[in-house]
Amino acid sequence: MSSFSTTFVDVLIVVVVGYLLGSIPVANLVARRRSAIDLREVGDRNPGFWNARETLGKWAAVPVFVGDLAKGAAAVTVAVLIADPGVWGVAYVATGAAMIGHAFPVFARFVGGRSILAFVGGAAVFAPLSVTIGVGVVLVVFAITRSFAWGSRVGILALPLIHIVLEGPYRTVAMGVLMTIIGIRFAMAALTDRKRAAQP
């Protein structure tokens, strides 16, 4: 029978490893290599794929896209390897740790991005079918609207609906907790922008 629970040692390992992997500042490493800029100081000040794309260009941002996905995927891979058979919860914990690391990276003065790609990378390992269908939704919306931004939004919103059909309510609640981290990061960014705009 599958279970959310696992040992404390397993959880500790995946939290530490996931956080450290998530803390790797891929976007800023790429930006500095290409143009010696800090993405936390330009554009929307988000050190992630979208700001890299808008600031550096579409092709220059591809390593950021791949790297941020890889952080979540690597964290979950470690979790899957050390977890007991049938224990699924540790993979979600690993994804959350990578997302927190991406949002508050120890290697980048705790100023990070919004964790969307770290989440998707982790989900691609613990829920590959859900993510594959979600990517299909993204592509359909993109084909209709010609907007990757809208495709991504609809795909992310559709993902938990797909997940509940395929995996049931418990795993979907766990996914919802992870998506809440993304929502909190967007709220924090909005508050920061509001404070910045209010400054004389």
PDB file of C-alpha atoms in Angstrom:
ATOM      1  CA  MET A   1       0.000   0.000   0.000  1.00  0.00           C
ATOM      2  CA  SER A   2       1.397   3.396  -0.924  1.00  0.00           C
ATOM      3  CA  SER A   3       2.039   5.883   1.823  1.00  0.00           C
ATOM      4  CA  PHE A   4       2.962   9.478   2.404  1.00  0.00           C
ATOM      5  CA  SER A   5       5.039   8.691   5.485  1.00  0.00           C
ATOM      6  CA  THR A   6       8.744   7.830   5.592  1.00  0.00           C
ATOM      7  CA  THR A   7      11.621   7.889   8.062  1.00  0.00           C
ATOM      8  CA  PHE A   8      12.962  11.069   9.626  1.00  0.00           C
ATOM      9  CA  VAL A   9      16.412  10.392   8.187  1.00  0.00           C
ATOM     10  CA  ASP A  10      15.023  10.098   4.646  1.00  0.00           C
ATOM     11  CA  VAL A  11      13.121  13.357   5.057  1.00  0.00           C
ATOM     12  CA  LEU A  12      16.189  15.119   6.459  1.00  0.00           C
ATOM     13  CA  ILE A  13      18.339  13.959   3.560  1.00  0.00           C
ATOM     14  CA  VAL A  14      15.898  15.038   0.857  1.00  0.00           C
ATOM     15  CA  VAL A  15      15.255  18.392   2.545  1.00  0.00           C
ATOM     16  CA  VAL A  16      18.965  19.219   2.735  1.00  0.00           C
ATOM     17  CA  VAL A  17      19.804  17.895  -0.728  1.00  0.00           C
ATOM     18  CA  GLY A  18      16.703  19.445  -2.300  1.00  0.00           C
ATOM     19  CA  TYR A  19      17.347  22.827  -0.715  1.00  0.00           C
ATOM     20  CA  LEU A  20      20.998  22.896  -1.797  1.00  0.00           C
ATOM     21  CA  LEU A  21      20.110  21.856  -5.348  1.00  0.00           C
ATOM     22  CA  GLY A  22      17.374  24.479  -5.474  1.00  0.00           C
ATOM     23  CA  SER A  23      19.807  27.108  -4.200  1.00  0.00           C
ATOM     24  CA  ILE A  24      22.033  26.837  -7.266  1.00  0.00           C
ATOM     25  CA  PRO A  25      21.430  30.264  -8.917  1.00  0.00           C
ATOM     26  CA  VAL A  26      21.256  28.992 -12.493  1.00  0.00           C
ATOM     27  CA  ALA A  27      19.757  32.156 -13.993  1.00  0.00           C
ATOM     28  CA  ASN A  28      22.333  34.468 -12.481  1.00  0.00           C
ATOM     29  CA  LEU A  29      25.198  32.157 -13.397  1.00  0.00           C
ATOM     30  CA  VAL A  30      24.029  32.174 -17.012  1.00  0.00           C
ATOM     31  CA  ALA A  31      23.438  35.943 -17.000  1.00  0.00           C
ATOM     32  CA  ARG A  32      26.849  36.713 -15.569  1.00  0.00           C
ATOM     33  CA  ARG A  33      28.553  34.445 -18.054  1.00  0.00           C
ATOM     34  CA  ARG A  34      26.815  36.089 -21.008  1.00  0.00           C
ATOM     35  CA  SER A  35      26.583  39.757 -20.053  1.00  0.00           C
ATOM     36  CA  ALA A  36      27.881  40.242 -16.501  1.00  0.00           C
ATOM     37  CA  ILE A  37      24.495  41.401 -15.177  1.00  0.00           C
ATOM     38  CA  ASP A  38      22.538  40.473 -12.081  1.00  0.00           C
ATOM     39  CA  LEU A  39      18.964  39.497 -12.934  1.00  0.00           C
ATOM     40  CA  ARG A  40      17.917  40.629  -9.452  1.00  0.00           C
ATOM     41  CA  GLU A  41      18.638  44.203 -10.552  1.00  0.00           C
ATOM     42  CA  VAL A  42      17.149  44.319 -14.062  1.00  0.00           C
ATOM     43  CA  GLY A  43      13.793  43.633 -15.703  1.00  0.00           C
ATOM     44  CA  ASP A  44      11.249  42.362 -13.202  1.00  0.00           C
ATOM     45  CA  ARG A  45      14.132  41.522 -10.831  1.00  0.00           C
ATOM     46  CA  ASN A  46      13.160  37.867 -10.768  1.00  0.00           C
ATOM     47  CA  PRO A  47      16.215  35.608 -11.197  1.00  0.00           C
ATOM     48  CA  GLY A  48      14.398  33.037 -13.270  1.00  0.00           C
ATOM     49  CA  PHE A  49      13.709  31.907 -16.810  1.00  0.00           C
ATOM     50  CA  TRP A  50      11.214  34.572 -17.847  1.00  0.00           C
ATOM     51  CA  ASN A  51      13.365  37.516 -16.787  1.00  0.00           C
ATOM     52  CA  ALA A  52      16.386  35.842 -18.386  1.00  0.00           C
ATOM     53  CA  ARG A  53      14.392  35.442 -21.593  1.00  0.00           C
ATOM     54  CA  GLU A  54      13.271  39.071 -21.607  1.00  0.00           C
ATOM     55  CA  THR A  55      16.716  40.393 -20.637  1.00  0.00           C
ATOM     56  CA  LEU A  56      19.143  38.071 -22.424  1.00  0.00           C
ATOM     57  CA  GLY A  57      17.033  36.754 -25.286  1.00  0.00           C
ATOM     58  CA  LYS A  58      15.116  33.585 -26.072  1.00  0.00           C
ATOM     59  CA  TRP A  59      18.052  31.300 -26.845  1.00  0.00           C
ATOM     60  CA  ALA A  60      20.279  32.594 -24.075  1.00  0.00           C
ATOM     61  CA  ALA A  61      17.568  31.664 -21.567  1.00  0.00           C
ATOM     62  CA  VAL A  62      17.362  28.010 -22.660  1.00  0.00           C
ATOM     63  CA  PRO A  63      20.076  26.894 -20.166  1.00  0.00           C
ATOM     64  CA  VAL A  64      18.104  28.635 -17.407  1.00  0.00           C
ATOM     65  CA  PHE A  65      14.945  26.768 -18.388  1.00  0.00           C
ATOM     66  CA  VAL A  66      16.742  23.427 -18.444  1.00  0.00           C
ATOM     67  CA  GLY A  67      18.751  24.116 -15.284  1.00  0.00           C
ATOM     68  CA  ASP A  68      15.785  25.166 -13.183  1.00  0.00           C
ATOM     69  CA  LEU A  69      13.797  22.124 -14.301  1.00  0.00           C
ATOM     70  CA  ALA A  70      16.784  19.916 -13.519  1.00  0.00           C
ATOM     71  CA  LYS A  71      17.006  21.185  -9.935  1.00  0.00           C
ATOM     72  CA  GLY A  72      13.526  19.914  -9.086  1.00  0.00           C
ATOM     73  CA  ALA A  73      13.967  16.719 -11.078  1.00  0.00           C
ATOM     74  CA  ALA A  74      17.307  15.917  -9.424  1.00  0.00           C
ATOM     75  CA  ALA A  75      15.898  16.513  -5.938  1.00  0.00           C
ATOM     76  CA  VAL A  76      13.003  14.119  -6.563  1.00  0.00           C
ATOM     77  CA  THR A  77      15.282  11.548  -8.151  1.00  0.00           C
ATOM     78  CA  VAL A  78      17.319  11.457  -4.939  1.00  0.00           C
ATOM     79  CA  ALA A  79      14.086  11.074  -2.950  1.00  0.00           C
ATOM     80  CA  VAL A  80      12.865   8.210  -5.134  1.00  0.00           C
ATOM     81  CA  LEU A  81      16.197   6.410  -4.798  1.00  0.00           C
ATOM     82  CA  ILE A  82      16.316   6.514  -0.987  1.00  0.00           C
ATOM     83  CA  ALA A  83      12.601   6.132  -0.177  1.00  0.00           C
ATOM     84  CA  ASP A  84      11.124   2.770   0.747  1.00  0.00           C
ATOM     85  CA  PRO A  85       8.970   1.114  -1.947  1.00  0.00           C
ATOM     86  CA  GLY A  86       5.472   2.579  -2.087  1.00  0.00           C
ATOM     87  CA  VAL A  87       6.347   5.718  -0.108  1.00  0.00           C
ATOM     88  CA  TRP A  88       5.334   8.650  -2.295  1.00  0.00           C
ATOM     89  CA  GLY A  89       5.315  11.596   0.102  1.00  0.00           C
ATOM     90  CA  VAL A  90       9.074  12.030   0.238  1.00  0.00           C
ATOM     91  CA  ALA A  91       9.103  13.020  -3.451  1.00  0.00           C
ATOM     92  CA  TYR A  92       6.741  15.910  -2.730  1.00  0.00           C
ATOM     93  CA  VAL A  93       8.885  16.950   0.234  1.00  0.00           C
ATOM     94  CA  ALA A  94      11.961  16.930  -2.002  1.00  0.00           C
ATOM     95  CA  THR A  95      10.198  19.122  -4.556  1.00  0.00           C
ATOM     96  CA  GLY A  96       9.158  21.570  -1.845  1.00  0.00           C
ATOM     97  CA  ALA A  97      12.726  21.738  -0.551  1.00  0.00           C
ATOM     98  CA  ALA A  98      14.046  22.490  -4.054  1.00  0.00           C
ATOM     99  CA  MET A  99      11.381  25.176  -4.484  1.00  0.00           C
ATOM    100  CA  ILE A 100      12.305  26.805  -1.169  1.00  0.00           C
ATOM    101  CA  GLY A 101      15.964  26.655  -2.174  1.00  0.00           C
ATOM    102  CA  HIS A 102      15.152  28.319  -5.490  1.00  0.00           C
ATOM    103  CA  ALA A 103      13.092  31.013  -3.766  1.00  0.00           C
ATOM    104  CA  PHE A 104      15.570  31.648  -0.932  1.00  0.00           C
ATOM    105  CA  PRO A 105      18.948  30.401  -2.201  1.00  0.00           C
ATOM    106  CA  VAL A 106      21.787  30.193   0.296  1.00  0.00           C
ATOM    107  CA  PHE A 107      24.243  30.688  -2.578  1.00  0.00           C
ATOM    108  CA  ALA A 108      22.649  33.966  -3.735  1.00  0.00           C
ATOM    109  CA  ARG A 109      21.982  35.981  -0.569  1.00  0.00           C
ATOM    110  CA  PHE A 110      18.549  34.315  -0.156  1.00  0.00           C
ATOM    111  CA  VAL A 111      17.093  36.312  -3.067  1.00  0.00           C
ATOM    112  CA  GLY A 112      15.646  33.913  -5.624  1.00  0.00           C
ATOM    113  CA  GLY A 113      12.862  33.292  -8.073  1.00  0.00           C
ATOM    114  CA  ARG A 114       9.290  32.053  -7.953  1.00  0.00           C
ATOM    115  CA  SER A 115      10.025  28.315  -8.143  1.00  0.00           C
ATOM    116  CA  ILE A 116       7.719  27.418 -11.029  1.00  0.00           C
ATOM    117  CA  LEU A 117      10.254  25.426 -13.033  1.00  0.00           C
ATOM    118  CA  ALA A 118      11.680  23.731  -9.944  1.00  0.00           C
ATOM    119  CA  PHE A 119       8.111  22.596  -9.211  1.00  0.00           C
ATOM    120  CA  VAL A 120       7.524  21.377 -12.757  1.00  0.00           C
ATOM    121  CA  GLY A 121      10.864  19.541 -12.791  1.00  0.00           C
ATOM    122  CA  GLY A 122      10.000  17.733  -9.576  1.00  0.00           C
ATOM    123  CA  ALA A 123       6.473  16.958 -10.752  1.00  0.00           C
ATOM    124  CA  ALA A 124       7.831  15.549 -14.004  1.00  0.00           C
ATOM    125  CA  VAL A 125       9.494  12.821 -11.933  1.00  0.00           C
ATOM    126  CA  PHE A 126       6.798  12.083  -9.339  1.00  0.00           C
ATOM    127  CA  ALA A 127       3.829  12.590 -11.715  1.00  0.00           C
ATOM    128  CA  PRO A 128       5.120  12.163 -15.287  1.00  0.00           C
ATOM    129  CA  LEU A 129       1.734  11.445 -16.883  1.00  0.00           C
ATOM    130  CA  SER A 130       0.074  14.456 -15.236  1.00  0.00           C
ATOM    131  CA  VAL A 131       2.899  16.713 -16.388  1.00  0.00           C
ATOM    132  CA  THR A 132       2.863  15.265 -19.909  1.00  0.00           C
ATOM    133  CA  ILE A 133      -0.842  16.037 -20.250  1.00  0.00           C
ATOM    134  CA  GLY A 134      -0.258  19.462 -18.688  1.00  0.00           C
ATOM    135  CA  VAL A 135       2.432  20.190 -21.283  1.00  0.00           C
ATOM    136  CA  GLY A 136      -0.078  19.159 -23.934  1.00  0.00           C
ATOM    137  CA  VAL A 137      -2.489  21.766 -22.544  1.00  0.00           C
ATOM    138  CA  VAL A 138       0.280  24.379 -22.699  1.00  0.00           C
ATOM    139  CA  LEU A 139       0.961  23.563 -26.345  1.00  0.00           C
ATOM    140  CA  VAL A 140      -2.720  23.667 -27.309  1.00  0.00           C
ATOM    141  CA  VAL A 141      -3.232  27.063 -25.641  1.00  0.00           C
ATOM    142  CA  PHE A 142      -0.020  28.346 -27.211  1.00  0.00           C
ATOM    143  CA  ALA A 143      -1.178  27.194 -30.645  1.00  0.00           C
ATOM    144  CA  ILE A 144      -4.456  29.058 -30.164  1.00  0.00           C
ATOM    145  CA  THR A 145      -3.169  32.260 -28.544  1.00  0.00           C
ATOM    146  CA  ARG A 146       0.454  32.331 -29.762  1.00  0.00           C
ATOM    147  CA  SER A 147       1.340  33.271 -26.191  1.00  0.00           C
ATOM    148  CA  PHE A 148       3.653  31.063 -24.166  1.00  0.00           C
ATOM    149  CA  ALA A 149       2.768  33.064 -21.047  1.00  0.00           C
ATOM    150  CA  TRP A 150      -0.926  32.221 -21.392  1.00  0.00           C
ATOM    151  CA  GLY A 151      -0.149  28.617 -22.251  1.00  0.00           C
ATOM    152  CA  SER A 152       1.967  28.295 -19.105  1.00  0.00           C
ATOM    153  CA  ARG A 153      -0.721  29.841 -16.915  1.00  0.00           C
ATOM    154  CA  VAL A 154      -3.457  27.562 -18.194  1.00  0.00           C
ATOM    155  CA  GLY A 155      -1.179  24.523 -17.998  1.00  0.00           C
ATOM    156  CA  ILE A 156      -0.272  25.199 -14.357  1.00  0.00           C
ATOM    157  CA  LEU A 157      -3.926  25.748 -13.434  1.00  0.00           C
ATOM    158  CA  ALA A 158      -4.942  22.555 -15.225  1.00  0.00           C
ATOM    159  CA  LEU A 159      -2.233  20.428 -13.602  1.00  0.00           C
ATOM    160  CA  PRO A 160      -3.957  19.759 -10.233  1.00  0.00           C
ATOM    161  CA  LEU A 161      -7.224  18.945 -12.037  1.00  0.00           C
ATOM    162  CA  ILE A 162      -5.370  16.416 -14.169  1.00  0.00           C
ATOM    163  CA  HIS A 163      -3.548  15.098 -11.099  1.00  0.00           C
ATOM    164  CA  ILE A 164      -6.708  14.463  -9.080  1.00  0.00           C
ATOM    165  CA  VAL A 165      -8.141  12.359 -11.893  1.00  0.00           C
ATOM    166  CA  LEU A 166      -4.954  10.320 -12.288  1.00  0.00           C
ATOM    167  CA  GLU A 167      -3.604  10.155  -8.728  1.00  0.00           C
ATOM    168  CA  GLY A 168      -6.490  10.883  -6.375  1.00  0.00           C
ATOM    169  CA  PRO A 169      -7.119  13.490  -3.678  1.00  0.00           C
ATOM    170  CA  TYR A 170      -4.232  12.884  -1.270  1.00  0.00           C
ATOM    171  CA  ARG A 171      -1.466  13.386  -3.767  1.00  0.00           C
ATOM    172  CA  THR A 172      -3.361  16.317  -5.260  1.00  0.00           C
ATOM    173  CA  VAL A 173      -3.518  18.002  -1.844  1.00  0.00           C
ATOM    174  CA  ALA A 174       0.257  17.521  -1.564  1.00  0.00           C
ATOM    175  CA  MET A 175       0.654  19.082  -5.010  1.00  0.00           C
ATOM    176  CA  GLY A 176      -1.607  21.943  -3.927  1.00  0.00           C
ATOM    177  CA  VAL A 177       0.692  22.663  -0.991  1.00  0.00           C
ATOM    178  CA  LEU A 178       3.611  22.912  -3.401  1.00  0.00           C
ATOM    179  CA  MET A 179       1.666  25.235  -5.682  1.00  0.00           C
ATOM    180  CA  THR A 180       0.874  27.412  -2.683  1.00  0.00           C
ATOM    181  CA  ILE A 181       4.597  28.145  -2.433  1.00  0.00           C
ATOM    182  CA  ILE A 182       4.435  29.585  -5.952  1.00  0.00           C
ATOM    183  CA  GLY A 183       1.410  31.692  -5.012  1.00  0.00           C
ATOM    184  CA  ILE A 184       3.203  33.053  -1.952  1.00  0.00           C
ATOM    185  CA  ARG A 185       6.236  33.951  -4.061  1.00  0.00           C
ATOM    186  CA  PHE A 186       4.068  35.862  -6.544  1.00  0.00           C
ATOM    187  CA  ALA A 187       2.369  37.698  -3.656  1.00  0.00           C
ATOM    188  CA  MET A 188       5.746  38.603  -2.186  1.00  0.00           C
ATOM    189  CA  ALA A 189       6.933  39.902  -5.558  1.00  0.00           C
ATOM    190  CA  ALA A 190       3.785  42.013  -5.925  1.00  0.00           C
ATOM    191  CA  LEU A 191       4.290  43.538  -2.480  1.00  0.00           C
ATOM    192  CA  THR A 192       7.913  44.315  -3.294  1.00  0.00           C
ATOM    193  CA  ASP A 193       6.905  45.992  -6.568  1.00  0.00           C
ATOM    194  CA  ARG A 194       4.262  48.028  -4.746  1.00  0.00           C
ATOM    195  CA  LYS A 195       6.772  49.221  -2.151  1.00  0.00           C
ATOM    196  CA  ARG A 196       9.275  50.064  -4.861  1.00  0.00           C
ATOM    197  CA  ALA A 197       6.673  52.041  -6.796  1.00  0.00           C
ATOM    198  CA  ALA A 198       5.709  53.987  -3.657  1.00  0.00           C
ATOM    199  CA  GLN A 199       9.265  55.160  -3.079  1.00  0.00           C
ATOM    200  CA  PRO A 200       9.935  58.734  -4.155  1.00  0.00           C
TER     201      PRO A 200
END
